[in-house]
Structures are given as C-alpha cells and as structure tokens.
C-alpha cells in the first residue's frame, strides 16, 4: 500500500495510490501554521509522457476535473533564497503559499503546475481559477542598504524574482500586517540607532557602516533539500525535535545556581566574610559560625532549584514521549516526538498535537488524519523562534531587599569607621577596622535569603493546595510576591477571555426581532412553512419539498408574511456558508473509532460540523435547532433536511469566499426541485450597507447589537434567471483567464452582481465568554489593575469581546485608532487621540507598529492613561514588545496571561506569566510561571495569594533584618563599654543558634499571618491597590525597624550592665536570655491572625533555649581565658535573675506595643477598618 520508491501526486502530494479526489480536503481542525516559503518539487521529465496535467486546489472545495497524475518525487526543496533553476533538466512544480483569513493558520495550495518556461508558467497560472483563500505573497526583494523587504508584483516572471527569507519572516502568527501592499520596515535594534544618532553617525565612514550592517544582520535561512521519507539522506544536520523548557543542564546547574545567588549583594558579602576567616589575623570565633549558615542557604536554594528543574524535566519528557505514526518503506512505525527528523512522513491523528513545522501532503475527513512532511524541527520551528529563552525572573521584593542590604552595608562600614575613630587609630587600625566589619556583619543577616526562599516555597504550596482554585500549578517558585504588586494585566482573547465557542443570540427582520427566549416562534414558523409529504409522494420524490400552500392559507395574512420572511432568512443562513457536516460512528469492531460513509440516514447523534470559522458553525447549528438541518455537502451540492424529514437538494454553482478586504462571502445555488437560482450573501454591516436595498433600520439595529457585544452579520439574497446567471458565468470565467489584473477583473465582475440585493435579516452571534469573566474583570479594575487585551483577531471581533466582557464599560467611549502607514498620519491620529478623555483605545497591529517606530514614548504615555486598551492583529513578537515597553516606560509590574503558543513570548517577557490549559494545548501553561485552569481563578490568585505573599514576605524580611540589627547594636554597646575593643559578645553556637533554632521557627511562622480573611480580600479588591505603592516594604518602614532595633538593642545591653552590675561576669547569659525573650515577644506582637503552628513555634523555640542551657554553659562567660568566669547553674534559677530579665524584656517591648496601639486607634490601616 505504501510504494517505497514512487509517491503519487494527484490533487496534492499524497501517500496512497488510490483515493477519491473530491473527498480529499483539509479539515479546518487539521490546519497548522506553515512557514512563508516557496516549495519546489523536482520531477523527472518522463512522468509527463502520456498524461494531461490538471489542476486542483487542496483547500478550495471548487469542483474541478482532476486527473490521477503519477509523479516520482526526487526531492523537495525549500527555495527560500535561491531562485528556481531555469536551466535544470527537471521541471518545477510551483506551490504558492496561501492563508486562511478566518482560521488563523496557513497551508499550502497543492496546484500541480509542470512548466518549462516563463511563457508556459504564465499560461498555466492564468488557467487556474482563483482559490477561496487569501493569497499571500511569497516573493520578496531585499534592499540591503535600506534593510527593507518589498513585496514584488506577482505578475512578473517567477525567474526574475530574487527570493530571500530571514527569521523576520517567521514572526507572523495571527497578524496580516506584513502582507499589506507596502514596504515592510524591519525591526531595528534601537540601542544602535541611538548610539549612531547626531554627529557621530555623520562621521561614520563606509567601513564602519559595513561593520554595523554585518553586526545587525539577521540569520538567513539556507535553502535545504528534504528527502521525503528518507531523513538519513539529508546532507545537513538539523536540531532534535525536543521540547526543552529547562534553565540548566547537568553541567551548568551548579555554576548557574551559584551565579544567580552570588549576583545578589547579600550572598556575595557573606561569601567574602566567610572566606576572611581563613586569615588568622581576621579570624573571630569558629569557621562553622560563618560557613554553616552560608552553606545552609546555598543548599536550600539548590534543592529548590533542583526541584523546579526536575518538574520542568518531567513535563518536557511527557511531551517529548508522545507517540506518532511515521510512514516508512516497512509501513507505519511508532516514533517519539523527540525522535522526529526533517523529512519524516508523519501521520497526525485527530485532536493530536502537531509535533513540528510540517507541510501537509494529504488529509481525509473520513479518518480525521493528516499526512505531512517535516520541514523544521526543534529550535528551528516557528513556535520556538517566536519565543525567547526562559529567563530567571527576579521579584521586585528581592530587588528592594537587595537595595536595603546595600544600605545596611554602608551603615556597617560607617559604624566600623566610627568605632576605629573613637579608638584613636592606634596600632594596626586597618586590622581593627576589618575585625569590626566582621563583628557587625550580622547587620546584614545571612538568614534573610533562606527565610525568604523557604517562604516562597510555602506560598507555592498554599496556592496549589487551595481548593477554590483547583488545578493551579506553581512552576516558578521565586516570584509569588509579584502576584501582589501587579499594575498591568495583558491578556489574550481567544481561549482566555472567551471559550472560542459561538452562540446564536439574535435574529432581526426589520419589524420583528427574535432573541434566545423567542426561538420557539421561529421553530414554529419553519415547521408551518414546510408541509409533511405523504408517504406516496415521499417515495416518488424524497429529495424535494416546497412550502405548503395549504399550510399558509390556514394562517392569517400577517402570520403568513412573517412566516415567509422567517423562512427565507433561515434558508439563507442554512445555505450561505462553507460548513461541512461530518458523520462519525461511536466505535468500530475492534473498539476503534470508525467514520461512516455519508448515507441517507443522516443520524443526528454522530454529526459534527467543520468550518474555517466558529461563526459559521454557530449559524448552522442554530438553523438545525430551529428545524432546517444541513445533512450533507460536497464540492457540487448540499442537502438540507426540513422538520418533516424531507431532503432539499441544492446545486452549488459558485462560491465567493470571505476575505478581510471584502468582509463578505457569497454563494450561488440552484434548487434541484424548482430550478430556481439564488445568489445569497452575508457579511459585515459596513460592507453590506451599500449592497442591499434602501432600509431604515439596519444601521440602528447594528449599533444596538454592537453595544451588547454581539458579532453582527447582514444576510441578503438576489434571485437570478437562467440568462442572468449564464451571462455572469461567461464574464466571470473570462476574468479568471485574464493574464493581467486578474484579481481586479474578477472582483469587478462579482461586484456587478452585488447590486440591489434584498435584505433578509441581521444576525447577532456572541462569542461565549469564560465562566465569571465579567465579575473577574470588574474585580481587577477595582483593584487598580489596568487591563490590556492583545489579540490576533480582527478589529471588529476584538471590540465586540471588549464590550461583552465589560472590559470596556457601557458608559465608556471607545476610540478606534484609524489605520496609519507613515509618520504624518500617526502624528495626526495621536493628536486626535490626545484630545479624548477617559476612553478605551482600540488599535490594530500595523498602526501600532508605525506609532511605536516614530512616537514610542508619546504613544505609551497616552495609552497608559486609558482605562482599557485593545490591540488587535498582534503578532507574538508584538505582544512581547508591548510588555517590554510597559516595563521600560512605567517601571510597574506587568502580568501576561494566555493559553496558546502565540502567547508564550508575552508570558515569558512579563514580570509574572500565567498560562491557562485550554484547547490550544499546554505550551503556554508549561512556559508560564503559574498555571490555572480558568480565567476566573486569577482573581483569587491575585487578591488573596498575591496579597498575602507580598505582605508576609515584607514582614518576614524586615523582621529578619531587625533581628540582625538588634544583636549588632548590642555588640556596638558592648565594644564601647570595653573601650572600643574588637571582642565578640557572643560566639560559637550562640550565634548559630540565635539565627536558627532559637528564633527561626517563630519568625518563619509569619508566613502564616494574614491581616484580613480571604473572603474580605475578594469582597474589597480596593485593598490590593495599596500594595502597588510598596508601603509594606519601603525606606520609611525600614527606617522605623532600624529605630526599633537600636532602641531594643540599647535597652537590652544597658539593662544587663546596669541591673546586674554586681553580677557583671554573667552579662552574656543575662543579655542573651533577654534577647531571646524579646524576639519571641516581638513576633507575638507582630502577628495579626494566630495559627496553631505559630503557638507551637513559639513554645518550641523557648523550650529549645531552656534545654540548651544544660550543655552550653561554657558559652555564657565573658571569656574562659581572660576572666575565667563560668555560668553558675544555680544563678539562672534565682528569683532575682528572673524578675530582672523580665523587667528588661518588658521595657524593650512595652513602649512599642503602646505606640502600635495608639497608631491603630487614631490612624488605623485600611484593612483594619474592614475587620473592626
């Protein structure tokens, strides 16, 4: 069944030698974006002997004579750079590149054109009827001096068109702005332009310009030869088709993690401090005092990073292990996705992920499979080239704490200099300076990083365990606090805000309107319009049915008129489309799915509809719900079933596909029973308003539906006589055979038919929104988050969704940025927009590109003042570029959310990326920092978990800093009392225990604290707005904690020296005990909502300290050698010791509690007003 050396190329390149050409059409679900390249299939001359080549469009659906053309394929060349070789002994088959305007995808038109000269090529090309797809130019010329790519005239000889393709050609995904009939300006590195501006650019010599052009030149893709089914014959080595989202590999993990950690000033400082202990003159205490905390911090960080990397590895392994069927000489072979190579013939099953960039060779509606040849794999695929390498994201809180540690370092140096200065610079003062730097090193707490990292892990665990947002996955555990600092939310539309499922909502006939609650009336009208055929009639003619005269006469005159109008409108909607019904049986004999042949039973249970647009499917499904069902369609006819079960057959004479320029589609059909010829057309109101007859309700009703967020379509018809149609057909065929200006002539002939059409109805279709999208967007707006919608859909669709989702409120004006193509037009439009106030902005991708090129700062400044912004026709690179612009010009935190592969670059560029697992696959979910299952979950993710994570980390970080400042203050007082001697107050295990077992658990328990309940945070999203100002962690709050630390450190040390003057030798034990009690009490005073784990942490730390007194008595002296004072075990049990220690503790904490109480009483925070 699979010939090893000969492949058949009828209609389109296919694998099977026997097949039915009319059934071989690409199912819309099977389409995937292909690359903008030209294909050459080199054929041996002998294959054209004794055969007459015909043409056929794989994608069209136009009936054409198709001949089985056996072609032995030698090789398939992607001539992205080199031109077709006219001197070659072989023949060239040119396959033009096309694009579905509605399907957001591209494919290859398999028109077989064996040609040998330019004249023959033109003749053969002119003989091909226009395909119902939007042709996309595949020929470019490159002006290297100006770096501009210009679209060439398609009528010029193919051999005279130099072809060039660079990586910029792969940037297009959903956008068509690159194919506009004007030059496309390449994106330049603005840093070089700024560097070369002014006089410096004037002084550059030609040599410098050449060097700059070489540096700025983008990588050009070389022409490649792809052997069908024989990847081992490929001369070049191509990358593996493996998905890799990991940041490190086995060799770069340790160096990479160490670099990421030591680039922070905090960890780098402690590394220097720990290394200084190897110098005997600078050694203070024990080595493990410094190396143990640093090693613990690095170990915790590495374990966390290793866990994240392992999870990424498991996800990548799951995707790379998916099995696909590969066609070989031996038949079908199962191969993993990661093992697919360039040139492999892969069978992609229905609903299966496209594993690589492929050119489709064959597809079938019966089995739902596609056969394609792999062209690009791995990092050369368009989806990968549209995305950047995953970066190590650092939260704003980490950056702020890094700045605070630098300030603390300056304070450390200043304090050390002061101590040396007061000492009088006697002796080796520089050595004393370094020793003071080491003594006061706890001003910068080494446990800060480990506490924050463990806190981040705890936040991620809480997020994934939240039952209110099931299925949420934290893929990047380093930035949960970013969820609480967001100002801009950039969201995709399709699959994110919407379900990409259209629902019919409204039918308007001019004098009467039907909504979802009155659809039963339409069903009654349709039922009354068709009579039930008698059994004898049904046997004689079961393919025709006409409206019953008797049924019509029994109704009143008004009812008869309304029924007739409803009948014509529904009939037009059921006929004017490109939908194909597909029948699938439940299960075959072996349990596998079988696809049945189309028969006369037309079972409703296993019928599904396929089309290039979900709008089309929604309309046909609605006609089925009211009684008129599309049961069969092929290239030449379609059949409708009436409510009575009769079959109406219509012959398809012509189809005029929808294009973005015409904004309408049409079809000419002949009813088989009566022979009547009717021209049906539907389209946008702006396009249909000048075509239909005069009416006084169309504009007003279109406005009403648009305000409701519905997508409108105007439906019209025109009856044609046989003579009128024959005249049109002759002129239409002549226009298609024209050698010059063929497209314009064809359009003119069609427009001659589009005159004085009868307006039938206006339909309103709603793109079904995700669950609770409206309240979620309202919550985010109240939280002070500005929402930008970036979509690849057309402007009208994006505007409708913005209204229906309440992204733009009803009383809010919308400014639609008109198309601009140059600097002057952009200047005028920006000035017009500047005069608008409090209005939403809607702009297309091509206009956005022009504005950002000439007026980047001005545009971003104006757009940021809008309550909502909608960018349509955006490519993936544009989405990422917008994110970076907001980051650069505003300095605020951004969040991007999407569900498709075209959103990956935007998600990775944002400060916080959220992916939704949707119908478009898991690529966005895998590349995101957080993965959710529904858009509504983002509300709780931000309002509850984001807010709590930020406030908890801010409190935790400042408390850890306070803990280090207190003990450093005590050290400074102690050194001052001993004449500024660089002698440590605490050393050995006391210092290690103070930062770990004695105070770590109570301090870390702050990650469980919350100021308000989750329900309150969701009910009052305005609380989130305060977080964007950074008041929880600022230099003001930092200064307050510094003053608190200085006060408490001074009280603890001076209290120990004054109250225990007679027991001066026990000052270490006294002060350290008071310090531990003070820290535990400060944690208790900071907590706002108690958790049972907090109580356990407090009691455990206190018990641990009391138990350690039994074997740590040697550490509580002033020095075993100098003073020889040891801790008296009976001393700590005396009443005098206890009440004086408690007195010191109370004096250090009670004033702070009183001040805190007064502040809450007279100037309460916003959250306390809600909880009181």
PDB file of C-alpha atoms in Angstrom, residues 990-1122:
ATOM      1  CA  UNK A 990      25.182  31.077  70.379  1.00  0.00           C
ATOM      2  CA  UNK A 991      25.431  32.989  67.111  1.00  0.00           C
ATOM      3  CA  UNK A 992      24.385  29.980  65.068  1.00  0.00           C
ATOM      4  CA  UNK A 993      21.531  29.137  67.435  1.00  0.00           C
ATOM      5  CA  UNK A 994      20.291  32.714  67.532  1.00  0.00           C
ATOM      6  CA  UNK A 995      19.785  32.750  63.755  1.00  0.00           C
ATOM      7  CA  UNK A 996      18.383  29.214  63.573  1.00  0.00           C
ATOM      8  CA  UNK A 997      16.843  27.115  66.312  1.00  0.00           C
ATOM      9  CA  UNK A 998      16.151  29.845  68.891  1.00  0.00           C
ATOM     10  CA  UNK A 999      14.299  32.328  66.660  1.00  0.00           C
ATOM     11  CA  UNK A1000      13.940  30.793  63.192  1.00  0.00           C
ATOM     12  CA  UNK A1001      10.637  28.991  63.670  1.00  0.00           C
ATOM     13  CA  UNK A1002       8.719  31.871  65.291  1.00  0.00           C
ATOM     14  CA  UNK A1003       9.995  34.311  62.700  1.00  0.00           C
ATOM     15  CA  UNK A1004       9.245  31.923  59.848  1.00  0.00           C
ATOM     16  CA  UNK A1005       5.739  31.404  61.211  1.00  0.00           C
ATOM     17  CA  UNK A1006       4.974  34.896  59.925  1.00  0.00           C
ATOM     18  CA  UNK A1007       4.302  33.238  56.545  1.00  0.00           C
ATOM     19  CA  UNK A1008       1.025  32.042  58.060  1.00  0.00           C
ATOM     20  CA  UNK A1009      -0.060  35.513  59.164  1.00  0.00           C
ATOM     21  CA  UNK A1010      -2.849  37.385  57.367  1.00  0.00           C
ATOM     22  CA  UNK A1011      -4.376  40.783  58.029  1.00  0.00           C
ATOM     23  CA  UNK A1012      -7.806  40.031  56.523  1.00  0.00           C
ATOM     24  CA  UNK A1013      -9.729  36.901  55.664  1.00  0.00           C
ATOM     25  CA  UNK A1014      -9.763  35.690  52.033  1.00  0.00           C
ATOM     26  CA  UNK A1015     -13.468  36.477  51.725  1.00  0.00           C
ATOM     27  CA  UNK A1016     -12.827  40.074  52.789  1.00  0.00           C
ATOM     28  CA  UNK A1017      -9.945  40.451  50.337  1.00  0.00           C
ATOM     29  CA  UNK A1018     -12.191  39.265  47.486  1.00  0.00           C
ATOM     30  CA  UNK A1019     -15.093  41.448  48.624  1.00  0.00           C
ATOM     31  CA  UNK A1020     -12.950  44.586  48.829  1.00  0.00           C
ATOM     32  CA  UNK A1021     -10.408  44.425  45.990  1.00  0.00           C
ATOM     33  CA  UNK A1022      -9.507  48.051  46.726  1.00  0.00           C
ATOM     34  CA  UNK A1023      -7.209  46.640  49.425  1.00  0.00           C
ATOM     35  CA  UNK A1024      -4.987  45.335  46.638  1.00  0.00           C
ATOM     36  CA  UNK A1025      -4.427  48.838  45.319  1.00  0.00           C
ATOM     37  CA  UNK A1026      -2.412  49.835  48.383  1.00  0.00           C
ATOM     38  CA  UNK A1027       0.146  47.122  47.662  1.00  0.00           C
ATOM     39  CA  UNK A1028       1.195  48.681  44.349  1.00  0.00           C
ATOM     40  CA  UNK A1029       2.540  51.670  46.278  1.00  0.00           C
ATOM     41  CA  UNK A1030       5.006  49.413  48.099  1.00  0.00           C
ATOM     42  CA  UNK A1031       4.113  50.694  51.549  1.00  0.00           C
ATOM     43  CA  UNK A1032       4.666  47.320  53.207  1.00  0.00           C
ATOM     44  CA  UNK A1033       8.379  47.494  52.410  1.00  0.00           C
ATOM     45  CA  UNK A1034       9.898  50.926  51.850  1.00  0.00           C
ATOM     46  CA  UNK A1035      12.690  53.072  53.210  1.00  0.00           C
ATOM     47  CA  UNK A1036      10.172  54.561  55.628  1.00  0.00           C
ATOM     48  CA  UNK A1037       9.220  51.193  57.133  1.00  0.00           C
ATOM     49  CA  UNK A1038      12.874  50.160  57.021  1.00  0.00           C
ATOM     50  CA  UNK A1039      13.884  53.248  59.000  1.00  0.00           C
ATOM     51  CA  UNK A1040      11.169  52.505  61.579  1.00  0.00           C
ATOM     52  CA  UNK A1041      12.537  48.984  62.100  1.00  0.00           C
ATOM     53  CA  UNK A1042      16.082  50.375  62.369  1.00  0.00           C
ATOM     54  CA  UNK A1043      14.999  52.729  65.154  1.00  0.00           C
ATOM     55  CA  UNK A1044      13.169  49.883  66.895  1.00  0.00           C
ATOM     56  CA  UNK A1045      16.285  47.715  66.664  1.00  0.00           C
ATOM     57  CA  UNK A1046      18.548  50.442  68.046  1.00  0.00           C
ATOM     58  CA  UNK A1047      16.157  51.081  70.920  1.00  0.00           C
ATOM     59  CA  UNK A1048      15.748  47.420  71.848  1.00  0.00           C
ATOM     60  CA  UNK A1049      19.447  46.594  71.448  1.00  0.00           C
ATOM     61  CA  UNK A1050      20.422  49.517  73.644  1.00  0.00           C
ATOM     62  CA  UNK A1051      17.859  48.667  76.335  1.00  0.00           C
ATOM     63  CA  UNK A1052      18.907  45.002  76.421  1.00  0.00           C
ATOM     64  CA  UNK A1053      22.636  45.738  76.715  1.00  0.00           C
ATOM     65  CA  UNK A1054      22.477  48.719  79.066  1.00  0.00           C
ATOM     66  CA  UNK A1055      19.824  46.985  81.172  1.00  0.00           C
ATOM     67  CA  UNK A1056      22.067  43.964  81.596  1.00  0.00           C
ATOM     68  CA  UNK A1057      25.034  46.174  82.523  1.00  0.00           C
ATOM     69  CA  UNK A1058      23.129  48.405  84.949  1.00  0.00           C
ATOM     70  CA  UNK A1059      20.799  45.969  86.715  1.00  0.00           C
ATOM     71  CA  UNK A1060      23.435  43.280  87.069  1.00  0.00           C
ATOM     72  CA  UNK A1061      26.402  45.415  87.956  1.00  0.00           C
ATOM     73  CA  UNK A1062      27.281  43.111  90.853  1.00  0.00           C
ATOM     74  CA  UNK A1063      26.958  40.075  88.614  1.00  0.00           C
ATOM     75  CA  UNK A1064      28.883  41.591  85.712  1.00  0.00           C
ATOM     76  CA  UNK A1065      30.523  38.315  84.865  1.00  0.00           C
ATOM     77  CA  UNK A1066      27.098  36.929  83.912  1.00  0.00           C
ATOM     78  CA  UNK A1067      26.274  39.680  81.433  1.00  0.00           C
ATOM     79  CA  UNK A1068      26.380  37.295  78.446  1.00  0.00           C
ATOM     80  CA  UNK A1069      23.839  34.918  79.926  1.00  0.00           C
ATOM     81  CA  UNK A1070      21.627  37.762  81.118  1.00  0.00           C
ATOM     82  CA  UNK A1071      21.629  39.743  77.881  1.00  0.00           C
ATOM     83  CA  UNK A1072      21.259  36.700  75.641  1.00  0.00           C
ATOM     84  CA  UNK A1073      18.302  35.383  77.642  1.00  0.00           C
ATOM     85  CA  UNK A1074      16.586  38.774  77.482  1.00  0.00           C
ATOM     86  CA  UNK A1075      17.334  38.931  73.735  1.00  0.00           C
ATOM     87  CA  UNK A1076      15.662  35.586  73.050  1.00  0.00           C
ATOM     88  CA  UNK A1077      12.593  36.519  75.102  1.00  0.00           C
ATOM     89  CA  UNK A1078      12.371  39.883  73.339  1.00  0.00           C
ATOM     90  CA  UNK A1079      12.464  38.330  69.903  1.00  0.00           C
ATOM     91  CA  UNK A1080       9.774  35.800  70.789  1.00  0.00           C
ATOM     92  CA  UNK A1081       7.614  38.530  72.263  1.00  0.00           C
ATOM     93  CA  UNK A1082       8.112  40.795  69.212  1.00  0.00           C
ATOM     94  CA  UNK A1083       6.924  38.013  66.936  1.00  0.00           C
ATOM     95  CA  UNK A1084       3.817  37.615  69.081  1.00  0.00           C
ATOM     96  CA  UNK A1085       3.134  41.365  68.915  1.00  0.00           C
ATOM     97  CA  UNK A1086       3.580  41.398  65.110  1.00  0.00           C
ATOM     98  CA  UNK A1087       1.149  38.554  64.401  1.00  0.00           C
ATOM     99  CA  UNK A1088      -2.352  39.709  63.409  1.00  0.00           C
ATOM    100  CA  UNK A1089      -4.068  36.342  62.973  1.00  0.00           C
ATOM    101  CA  UNK A1090      -2.939  33.467  65.134  1.00  0.00           C
ATOM    102  CA  UNK A1091      -2.460  29.969  63.775  1.00  0.00           C
ATOM    103  CA  UNK A1092      -1.857  26.900  65.898  1.00  0.00           C
ATOM    104  CA  UNK A1093       1.507  26.377  64.231  1.00  0.00           C
ATOM    105  CA  UNK A1094       2.570  29.815  65.433  1.00  0.00           C
ATOM    106  CA  UNK A1095       1.887  28.821  69.042  1.00  0.00           C
ATOM    107  CA  UNK A1096       3.843  25.604  68.542  1.00  0.00           C
ATOM    108  CA  UNK A1097       6.774  27.535  67.067  1.00  0.00           C
ATOM    109  CA  UNK A1098       6.887  29.958  69.995  1.00  0.00           C
ATOM    110  CA  UNK A1099       6.769  27.221  72.625  1.00  0.00           C
ATOM    111  CA  UNK A1100       9.264  25.019  70.778  1.00  0.00           C
ATOM    112  CA  UNK A1101      11.833  27.815  70.491  1.00  0.00           C
ATOM    113  CA  UNK A1102      11.520  28.735  74.153  1.00  0.00           C
ATOM    114  CA  UNK A1103      11.818  25.081  75.205  1.00  0.00           C
ATOM    115  CA  UNK A1104      14.839  24.608  72.960  1.00  0.00           C
ATOM    116  CA  UNK A1105      16.641  27.537  74.564  1.00  0.00           C
ATOM    117  CA  UNK A1106      15.904  26.352  78.110  1.00  0.00           C
ATOM    118  CA  UNK A1107      17.082  22.836  77.260  1.00  0.00           C
ATOM    119  CA  UNK A1108      20.290  24.102  75.674  1.00  0.00           C
ATOM    120  CA  UNK A1109      21.353  25.841  78.888  1.00  0.00           C
ATOM    121  CA  UNK A1110      22.312  22.436  80.288  1.00  0.00           C
ATOM    122  CA  UNK A1111      25.191  21.888  77.851  1.00  0.00           C
ATOM    123  CA  UNK A1112      26.022  25.396  76.612  1.00  0.00           C
ATOM    124  CA  UNK A1113      27.207  26.841  79.937  1.00  0.00           C
ATOM    125  CA  UNK A1114      30.732  27.361  78.656  1.00  0.00           C
ATOM    126  CA  UNK A1115      29.479  29.903  76.100  1.00  0.00           C
ATOM    127  CA  UNK A1116      27.904  32.185  78.706  1.00  0.00           C
ATOM    128  CA  UNK A1117      31.121  33.586  80.136  1.00  0.00           C
ATOM    129  CA  UNK A1118      32.950  36.718  79.089  1.00  0.00           C
ATOM    130  CA  UNK A1119      35.929  34.621  78.160  1.00  0.00           C
ATOM    131  CA  UNK A1120      37.389  31.430  79.554  1.00  0.00           C
ATOM    132  CA  UNK A1121      40.955  32.654  79.234  1.00  0.00           C
ATOM    133  CA  UNK A1122      40.660  36.286  80.186  1.00  0.00           C
TER     134      UNK A1122
END
